[in-house]
PDB file of C-alpha atoms in Angstrom:
ATOM      1  CA  UNK Q   1     -32.026 -37.477 -38.333  1.00 83.00           C
ATOM      2  CA  UNK Q   2     -33.396 -34.195 -36.991  1.00 90.00           C
ATOM      3  CA  UNK Q   3     -36.099 -31.592 -37.623  1.00 94.00           C
ATOM      4  CA  UNK Q   4     -33.945 -29.653 -40.108  1.00 96.00           C
ATOM      5  CA  UNK Q   5     -33.211 -32.610 -42.404  1.00 97.00           C
ATOM      6  CA  UNK Q   6     -34.477 -33.230 -45.928  1.00 97.00           C
ATOM      7  CA  UNK Q   7     -35.024 -36.941 -46.598  1.00 98.00           C
ATOM      8  CA  UNK Q   8     -35.299 -38.768 -49.922  1.00 97.00           C
ATOM      9  CA  UNK Q   9     -37.524 -41.860 -49.622  1.00 97.00           C
ATOM     10  CA  UNK Q  10     -36.848 -44.057 -52.671  1.00 96.00           C
ATOM     11  CA  UNK Q  11     -39.622 -46.470 -53.591  1.00 94.00           C
ATOM     12  CA  UNK Q  12     -41.908 -44.703 -51.145  1.00 95.00           C
ATOM     13  CA  UNK Q  13     -45.083 -46.498 -52.219  1.00 92.00           C
ATOM     14  CA  UNK Q  14     -48.155 -45.140 -50.450  1.00 91.00           C
ATOM     15  CA  UNK Q  15     -46.091 -43.634 -47.652  1.00 95.00           C
ATOM     16  CA  UNK Q  16     -45.499 -46.273 -44.980  1.00 92.00           C
ATOM     17  CA  UNK Q  17     -42.188 -44.588 -44.139  1.00 95.00           C
ATOM     18  CA  UNK Q  18     -42.766 -41.195 -45.756  1.00 97.00           C
ATOM     19  CA  UNK Q  19     -45.714 -40.118 -43.586  1.00 97.00           C
ATOM     20  CA  UNK Q  20     -44.115 -40.840 -40.167  1.00 97.00           C
ATOM     21  CA  UNK Q  21     -40.836 -39.253 -41.311  1.00 97.00           C
ATOM     22  CA  UNK Q  22     -42.557 -36.089 -42.476  1.00 98.00           C
ATOM     23  CA  UNK Q  23     -43.715 -35.499 -38.901  1.00 97.00           C
ATOM     24  CA  UNK Q  24     -40.110 -35.487 -37.671  1.00 97.00           C
ATOM     25  CA  UNK Q  25     -38.071 -33.724 -40.362  1.00 98.00           C
ATOM     26  CA  UNK Q  26     -38.130 -30.558 -42.445  1.00 97.00           C
ATOM     27  CA  UNK Q  27     -39.071 -32.204 -45.754  1.00 97.00           C
ATOM     28  CA  UNK Q  28     -39.483 -35.635 -47.328  1.00 98.00           C
ATOM     29  CA  UNK Q  29     -39.220 -36.305 -51.055  1.00 97.00           C
ATOM     30  CA  UNK Q  30     -41.156 -39.451 -51.888  1.00 97.00           C
ATOM     31  CA  UNK Q  31     -39.965 -41.048 -55.116  1.00 96.00           C
ATOM     32  CA  UNK Q  32     -41.751 -43.933 -56.819  1.00 94.00           C
ATOM     33  CA  UNK Q  33     -42.260 -45.315 -60.332  1.00 92.00           C
ATOM     34  CA  UNK Q  34     -45.995 -45.987 -59.811  1.00 91.00           C
ATOM     35  CA  UNK Q  35     -48.327 -42.968 -60.246  1.00 94.00           C
ATOM     36  CA  UNK Q  36     -51.073 -44.688 -58.230  1.00 92.00           C
ATOM     37  CA  UNK Q  37     -48.778 -45.106 -55.219  1.00 92.00           C
ATOM     38  CA  UNK Q  38     -47.912 -41.411 -55.293  1.00 96.00           C
ATOM     39  CA  UNK Q  39     -51.598 -40.525 -55.524  1.00 95.00           C
ATOM     40  CA  UNK Q  40     -52.302 -42.609 -52.418  1.00 94.00           C
ATOM     41  CA  UNK Q  41     -49.393 -40.959 -50.612  1.00 96.00           C
ATOM     42  CA  UNK Q  42     -50.646 -37.468 -51.503  1.00 97.00           C
ATOM     43  CA  UNK Q  43     -54.168 -38.375 -50.317  1.00 97.00           C
ATOM     44  CA  UNK Q  44     -52.831 -39.655 -46.986  1.00 96.00           C
ATOM     45  CA  UNK Q  45     -50.727 -36.531 -46.496  1.00 97.00           C
ATOM     46  CA  UNK Q  46     -53.724 -34.308 -47.238  1.00 97.00           C
ATOM     47  CA  UNK Q  47     -55.926 -36.188 -44.761  1.00 97.00           C
ATOM     48  CA  UNK Q  48     -53.310 -35.744 -42.037  1.00 97.00           C
ATOM     49  CA  UNK Q  49     -52.679 -32.104 -43.000  1.00 97.00           C
ATOM     50  CA  UNK Q  50     -49.020 -32.833 -43.815  1.00 97.00           C
ATOM     51  CA  UNK Q  51     -47.570 -30.224 -46.164  1.00 97.00           C
ATOM     52  CA  UNK Q  52     -43.842 -31.008 -46.225  1.00 98.00           C
ATOM     53  CA  UNK Q  53     -43.949 -33.955 -48.644  1.00 98.00           C
ATOM     54  CA  UNK Q  54     -42.906 -33.607 -52.278  1.00 96.00           C
ATOM     55  CA  UNK Q  55     -43.580 -36.478 -54.681  1.00 96.00           C
ATOM     56  CA  UNK Q  56     -41.412 -37.406 -57.674  1.00 94.00           C
ATOM     57  CA  UNK Q  57     -42.473 -39.905 -60.350  1.00 94.00           C
ATOM     58  CA  UNK Q  58     -39.347 -41.754 -61.480  1.00 92.00           C
ATOM     59  CA  UNK Q  59     -37.733 -45.131 -61.962  1.00 90.00           C
ATOM     60  CA  UNK Q  60     -34.851 -45.678 -59.565  1.00 87.00           C
ATOM     61  CA  UNK Q  61     -32.365 -45.869 -62.434  1.00 84.00           C
ATOM     62  CA  UNK Q  62     -33.463 -42.407 -63.596  1.00 85.00           C
ATOM     63  CA  UNK Q  63     -32.926 -40.634 -60.271  1.00 83.00           C
ATOM     64  CA  UNK Q  64     -29.759 -38.800 -61.451  1.00 73.00           C
ATOM     65  CA  UNK Q  65     -31.816 -36.993 -64.097  1.00 70.00           C
ATOM     66  CA  UNK Q  66     -34.004 -35.391 -61.400  1.00 73.00           C
ATOM     67  CA  UNK Q  67     -31.220 -33.081 -60.168  1.00 76.00           C
ATOM     68  CA  UNK Q  68     -32.041 -33.620 -56.504  1.00 84.00           C
ATOM     69  CA  UNK Q  69     -30.146 -31.276 -54.209  1.00 84.00           C
ATOM     70  CA  UNK Q  70     -29.615 -30.704 -50.496  1.00 91.00           C
ATOM     71  CA  UNK Q  71     -30.564 -34.242 -49.481  1.00 96.00           C
ATOM     72  CA  UNK Q  72     -29.428 -35.005 -45.939  1.00 97.00           C
ATOM     73  CA  UNK Q  73     -30.642 -38.592 -45.630  1.00 98.00           C
ATOM     74  CA  UNK Q  74     -31.390 -41.168 -48.326  1.00 97.00           C
ATOM     75  CA  UNK Q  75     -33.685 -44.091 -47.528  1.00 98.00           C
ATOM     76  CA  UNK Q  76     -34.304 -46.995 -49.904  1.00 96.00           C
ATOM     77  CA  UNK Q  77     -36.560 -49.515 -48.218  1.00 93.00           C
ATOM     78  CA  UNK Q  78     -36.878 -52.814 -50.115  1.00 86.00           C
ATOM     79  CA  UNK Q  79     -36.611 -50.973 -53.422  1.00 90.00           C
ATOM     80  CA  UNK Q  80     -33.118 -51.929 -54.627  1.00 89.00           C
ATOM     81  CA  UNK Q  81     -33.321 -55.743 -54.610  1.00 78.00           C
ATOM     82  CA  UNK Q  82     -34.025 -56.121 -58.308  1.00 72.00           C
ATOM     83  CA  UNK Q  83     -31.809 -53.313 -59.615  1.00 75.00           C
ATOM     84  CA  UNK Q  84     -28.992 -54.866 -61.675  1.00 69.00           C
ATOM     85  CA  UNK Q  85     -26.379 -53.516 -62.249  1.00 71.00           C
ATOM     86  CA  UNK Q  86     -26.556 -51.614 -58.969  1.00 87.00           C
ATOM     87  CA  UNK Q  87     -23.101 -49.952 -58.852  1.00 90.00           C
ATOM     88  CA  UNK Q  88     -24.023 -46.600 -60.412  1.00 89.00           C
ATOM     89  CA  UNK Q  89     -27.213 -46.309 -58.360  1.00 91.00           C
ATOM     90  CA  UNK Q  90     -25.366 -46.895 -55.083  1.00 93.00           C
ATOM     91  CA  UNK Q  91     -22.638 -44.467 -56.100  1.00 93.00           C
ATOM     92  CA  UNK Q  92     -25.204 -41.758 -56.838  1.00 92.00           C
ATOM     93  CA  UNK Q  93     -27.142 -42.299 -53.601  1.00 94.00           C
ATOM     94  CA  UNK Q  94     -23.911 -41.962 -51.673  1.00 95.00           C
ATOM     95  CA  UNK Q  95     -23.026 -38.778 -53.558  1.00 94.00           C
ATOM     96  CA  UNK Q  96     -26.312 -36.948 -52.933  1.00 94.00           C
ATOM     97  CA  UNK Q  97     -26.622 -37.818 -49.229  1.00 96.00           C
ATOM     98  CA  UNK Q  98     -25.101 -35.209 -46.919  1.00 96.00           C
ATOM     99  CA  UNK Q  99     -25.367 -37.304 -43.758  1.00 97.00           C
ATOM    100  CA  UNK Q 100     -26.632 -40.883 -43.991  1.00 98.00           C
ATOM    101  CA  UNK Q 101     -27.815 -43.606 -46.360  1.00 98.00           C
ATOM    102  CA  UNK Q 102     -30.170 -46.337 -45.110  1.00 98.00           C
ATOM    103  CA  UNK Q 103     -31.020 -49.350 -47.281  1.00 97.00           C
ATOM    104  CA  UNK Q 104     -33.248 -52.275 -46.330  1.00 95.00           C
ATOM    105  CA  UNK Q 105     -33.082 -55.449 -48.405  1.00 92.00           C
ATOM    106  CA  UNK Q 106     -34.920 -58.737 -48.331  1.00 86.00           C
ATOM    107  CA  UNK Q 107     -33.064 -61.294 -46.243  1.00 88.00           C
ATOM    108  CA  UNK Q 108     -32.495 -64.961 -47.164  1.00 83.00           C
ATOM    109  CA  UNK Q 109     -35.682 -66.169 -45.443  1.00 83.00           C
ATOM    110  CA  UNK Q 110     -38.038 -63.614 -46.947  1.00 82.00           C
ATOM    111  CA  UNK Q 111     -39.197 -65.561 -50.005  1.00 81.00           C
ATOM    112  CA  UNK Q 112     -39.629 -69.026 -48.476  1.00 87.00           C
ATOM    113  CA  UNK Q 113     -43.408 -69.108 -48.921  1.00 90.00           C
ATOM    114  CA  UNK Q 114     -43.304 -67.877 -52.515  1.00 89.00           C
ATOM    115  CA  UNK Q 115     -40.453 -70.210 -53.469  1.00 89.00           C
ATOM    116  CA  UNK Q 116     -42.356 -73.188 -52.082  1.00 92.00           C
ATOM    117  CA  UNK Q 117     -45.346 -72.220 -54.232  1.00 92.00           C
ATOM    118  CA  UNK Q 118     -43.144 -72.114 -57.343  1.00 92.00           C
ATOM    119  CA  UNK Q 119     -41.999 -75.649 -56.540  1.00 93.00           C
ATOM    120  CA  UNK Q 120     -45.664 -76.593 -56.048  1.00 91.00           C
ATOM    121  CA  UNK Q 121     -46.233 -75.454 -59.641  1.00 91.00           C
ATOM    122  CA  UNK Q 122     -43.262 -77.518 -60.773  1.00 90.00           C
ATOM    123  CA  UNK Q 123     -41.189 -74.431 -61.549  1.00 88.00           C
ATOM    124  CA  UNK Q 124     -37.719 -73.443 -60.474  1.00 85.00           C
ATOM    125  CA  UNK Q 125     -37.912 -70.503 -58.039  1.00 80.00           C
ATOM    126  CA  UNK Q 126     -36.268 -67.293 -59.187  1.00 73.00           C
ATOM    127  CA  UNK Q 127     -33.475 -65.938 -57.062  1.00 71.00           C
ATOM    128  CA  UNK Q 128     -32.007 -62.464 -56.607  1.00 69.00           C
ATOM    129  CA  UNK Q 129     -28.527 -61.464 -55.480  1.00 73.00           C
ATOM    130  CA  UNK Q 130     -28.313 -61.582 -51.685  1.00 81.00           C
ATOM    131  CA  UNK Q 131     -27.557 -58.668 -49.375  1.00 88.00           C
ATOM    132  CA  UNK Q 132     -23.903 -59.787 -49.220  1.00 90.00           C
ATOM    133  CA  UNK Q 133     -23.645 -58.984 -52.953  1.00 89.00           C
ATOM    134  CA  UNK Q 134     -24.554 -55.358 -52.299  1.00 92.00           C
ATOM    135  CA  UNK Q 135     -22.378 -55.209 -49.180  1.00 94.00           C
ATOM    136  CA  UNK Q 136     -19.377 -56.324 -51.239  1.00 94.00           C
ATOM    137  CA  UNK Q 137     -20.108 -53.761 -53.946  1.00 94.00           C
ATOM    138  CA  UNK Q 138     -20.183 -51.019 -51.310  1.00 96.00           C
ATOM    139  CA  UNK Q 139     -16.944 -52.334 -49.801  1.00 96.00           C
ATOM    140  CA  UNK Q 140     -15.224 -52.227 -53.178  1.00 96.00           C
ATOM    141  CA  UNK Q 141     -16.447 -48.635 -53.549  1.00 95.00           C
ATOM    142  CA  UNK Q 142     -14.730 -47.746 -50.271  1.00 96.00           C
ATOM    143  CA  UNK Q 143     -18.019 -47.576 -48.354  1.00 97.00           C
ATOM    144  CA  UNK Q 144     -17.880 -49.612 -45.160  1.00 96.00           C
ATOM    145  CA  UNK Q 145     -21.539 -50.128 -44.378  1.00 97.00           C
ATOM    146  CA  UNK Q 146     -22.994 -51.283 -41.096  1.00 98.00           C
ATOM    147  CA  UNK Q 147     -25.145 -54.376 -41.424  1.00 96.00           C
ATOM    148  CA  UNK Q 148     -27.971 -55.630 -39.223  1.00 96.00           C
ATOM    149  CA  UNK Q 149     -30.632 -58.291 -39.579  1.00 93.00           C
ATOM    150  CA  UNK Q 150     -33.852 -56.769 -38.304  1.00 91.00           C
ATOM    151  CA  UNK Q 151     -35.759 -58.728 -35.680  1.00 81.00           C
ATOM    152  CA  UNK Q 152     -39.237 -59.130 -37.139  1.00 81.00           C
ATOM    153  CA  UNK Q 153     -41.313 -61.441 -34.969  1.00 75.00           C
ATOM    154  CA  UNK Q 154     -44.759 -61.227 -36.570  1.00 76.00           C
ATOM    155  CA  UNK Q 155     -46.051 -63.187 -39.559  1.00 80.00           C
ATOM    156  CA  UNK Q 156     -48.016 -61.674 -42.400  1.00 87.00           C
ATOM    157  CA  UNK Q 157     -51.759 -62.120 -41.938  1.00 92.00           C
ATOM    158  CA  UNK Q 158     -54.716 -62.039 -44.335  1.00 94.00           C
ATOM    159  CA  UNK Q 159     -58.463 -61.596 -43.908  1.00 95.00           C
ATOM    160  CA  UNK Q 160     -59.192 -64.388 -46.386  1.00 95.00           C
ATOM    161  CA  UNK Q 161     -57.693 -66.444 -49.240  1.00 95.00           C
ATOM    162  CA  UNK Q 162     -58.547 -63.759 -51.792  1.00 93.00           C
ATOM    163  CA  UNK Q 163     -56.514 -61.158 -49.908  1.00 92.00           C
ATOM    164  CA  UNK Q 164     -53.594 -63.576 -49.626  1.00 92.00           C
ATOM    165  CA  UNK Q 165     -53.719 -64.189 -53.385  1.00 91.00           C
ATOM    166  CA  UNK Q 166     -54.057 -60.533 -54.300  1.00 86.00           C
ATOM    167  CA  UNK Q 167     -51.335 -58.941 -52.170  1.00 74.00           C
ATOM    168  CA  UNK Q 168     -48.887 -58.649 -55.067  1.00 70.00           C
ATOM    169  CA  UNK Q 169     -46.105 -61.039 -54.119  1.00 76.00           C
ATOM    170  CA  UNK Q 170     -47.549 -63.982 -56.073  1.00 82.00           C
ATOM    171  CA  UNK Q 171     -47.852 -61.806 -59.223  1.00 81.00           C
ATOM    172  CA  UNK Q 172     -51.308 -62.906 -60.361  1.00 85.00           C
ATOM    173  CA  UNK Q 173     -50.766 -61.001 -63.602  1.00 81.00           C
ATOM    174  CA  UNK Q 174     -48.127 -63.586 -64.562  1.00 85.00           C
ATOM    175  CA  UNK Q 175     -50.247 -66.641 -63.716  1.00 91.00           C
ATOM    176  CA  UNK Q 176     -52.695 -68.365 -66.046  1.00 93.00           C
ATOM    177  CA  UNK Q 177     -56.101 -69.526 -64.793  1.00 94.00           C
ATOM    178  CA  UNK Q 178     -54.858 -73.025 -63.970  1.00 95.00           C
ATOM    179  CA  UNK Q 179     -51.949 -71.618 -61.966  1.00 94.00           C
ATOM    180  CA  UNK Q 180     -54.279 -69.260 -60.099  1.00 95.00           C
ATOM    181  CA  UNK Q 181     -56.379 -72.234 -59.031  1.00 95.00           C
ATOM    182  CA  UNK Q 182     -53.182 -74.001 -57.960  1.00 95.00           C
ATOM    183  CA  UNK Q 183     -52.316 -70.936 -55.857  1.00 95.00           C
ATOM    184  CA  UNK Q 184     -55.734 -71.011 -54.192  1.00 96.00           C
ATOM    185  CA  UNK Q 185     -55.251 -74.726 -53.506  1.00 96.00           C
ATOM    186  CA  UNK Q 186     -51.755 -74.103 -52.102  1.00 95.00           C
ATOM    187  CA  UNK Q 187     -52.931 -71.307 -49.795  1.00 96.00           C
ATOM    188  CA  UNK Q 188     -55.885 -73.366 -48.541  1.00 96.00           C
ATOM    189  CA  UNK Q 189     -53.460 -76.126 -47.597  1.00 95.00           C
ATOM    190  CA  UNK Q 190     -50.854 -73.921 -45.959  1.00 95.00           C
ATOM    191  CA  UNK Q 191     -52.658 -71.032 -44.274  1.00 96.00           C
ATOM    192  CA  UNK Q 192     -54.129 -71.507 -40.818  1.00 95.00           C
ATOM    193  CA  UNK Q 193     -56.306 -69.248 -38.678  1.00 95.00           C
ATOM    194  CA  UNK Q 194     -54.771 -67.254 -35.864  1.00 94.00           C
ATOM    195  CA  UNK Q 195     -57.171 -67.756 -32.925  1.00 94.00           C
ATOM    196  CA  UNK Q 196     -56.228 -64.339 -31.507  1.00 92.00           C
ATOM    197  CA  UNK Q 197     -56.868 -62.267 -34.639  1.00 94.00           C
ATOM    198  CA  UNK Q 198     -59.130 -64.529 -36.687  1.00 95.00           C
ATOM    199  CA  UNK Q 199     -56.864 -63.978 -39.689  1.00 96.00           C
ATOM    200  CA  UNK Q 200     -54.975 -66.477 -41.849  1.00 96.00           C
ATOM    201  CA  UNK Q 201     -51.207 -66.921 -41.647  1.00 93.00           C
ATOM    202  CA  UNK Q 202     -48.321 -69.329 -42.203  1.00 93.00           C
ATOM    203  CA  UNK Q 203     -45.118 -69.564 -40.162  1.00 87.00           C
ATOM    204  CA  UNK Q 204     -43.255 -69.793 -43.466  1.00 87.00           C
ATOM    205  CA  UNK Q 205     -44.674 -66.458 -44.636  1.00 88.00           C
ATOM    206  CA  UNK Q 206     -42.521 -64.135 -42.540  1.00 83.00           C
ATOM    207  CA  UNK Q 207     -40.693 -60.966 -43.484  1.00 83.00           C
ATOM    208  CA  UNK Q 208     -36.906 -61.052 -43.301  1.00 89.00           C
ATOM    209  CA  UNK Q 209     -35.130 -57.732 -43.723  1.00 92.00           C
ATOM    210  CA  UNK Q 210     -31.491 -56.701 -43.712  1.00 95.00           C
ATOM    211  CA  UNK Q 211     -30.476 -53.117 -42.924  1.00 97.00           C
ATOM    212  CA  UNK Q 212     -27.356 -51.615 -44.515  1.00 97.00           C
ATOM    213  CA  UNK Q 213     -26.438 -48.107 -43.462  1.00 98.00           C
ATOM    214  CA  UNK Q 214     -23.504 -45.764 -43.399  1.00 98.00           C
ATOM    215  CA  UNK Q 215     -22.591 -42.256 -42.319  1.00 97.00           C
ATOM    216  CA  UNK Q 216     -21.045 -39.895 -44.860  1.00 91.00           C
TER     217      UNK Q 216
END
């Protein structure tokens, strides 16, 4: 990646990757399906006086309809896990990238904490196709991707139980009041205080990411 590149950041959210990239390349197109996330990204860019970010409101499946051109690098960070079927999306991302495609996916250890909570509720945890599923699809498409498990050493931390409940991964909108109380009970039992930061964490609540990437 260099200063003359145009980068498409799929599932950009509020700009965790988009903002740093914009400082290193010619242009970044941040694409997301949530208007609020794009608003937050635009606010951050304005505060940092960054003018080379373009935002696009779109579902991932609808990207082909946006007629994106002259994309050097495509990045999809943790945004393709739930896309099924994925074949056409991967094919299109490969087609529009002039140089590289980088995809990060949740690894096998990423959902341990959430799956344990589902069992705590007496429910069967949901599962998604693993990274090997996508690797095999790429292989069958004639794309021989590099694969690397990223070394993430830190655990997620929270200021309090409310922040742990409300961070999105437990999907409070899908829980009834009884289940929300069960979640609070579960977190109180399983989160401990980090003496160095004063925040709550669990060794089971750790990010696990897999990087797939290939050069055109």
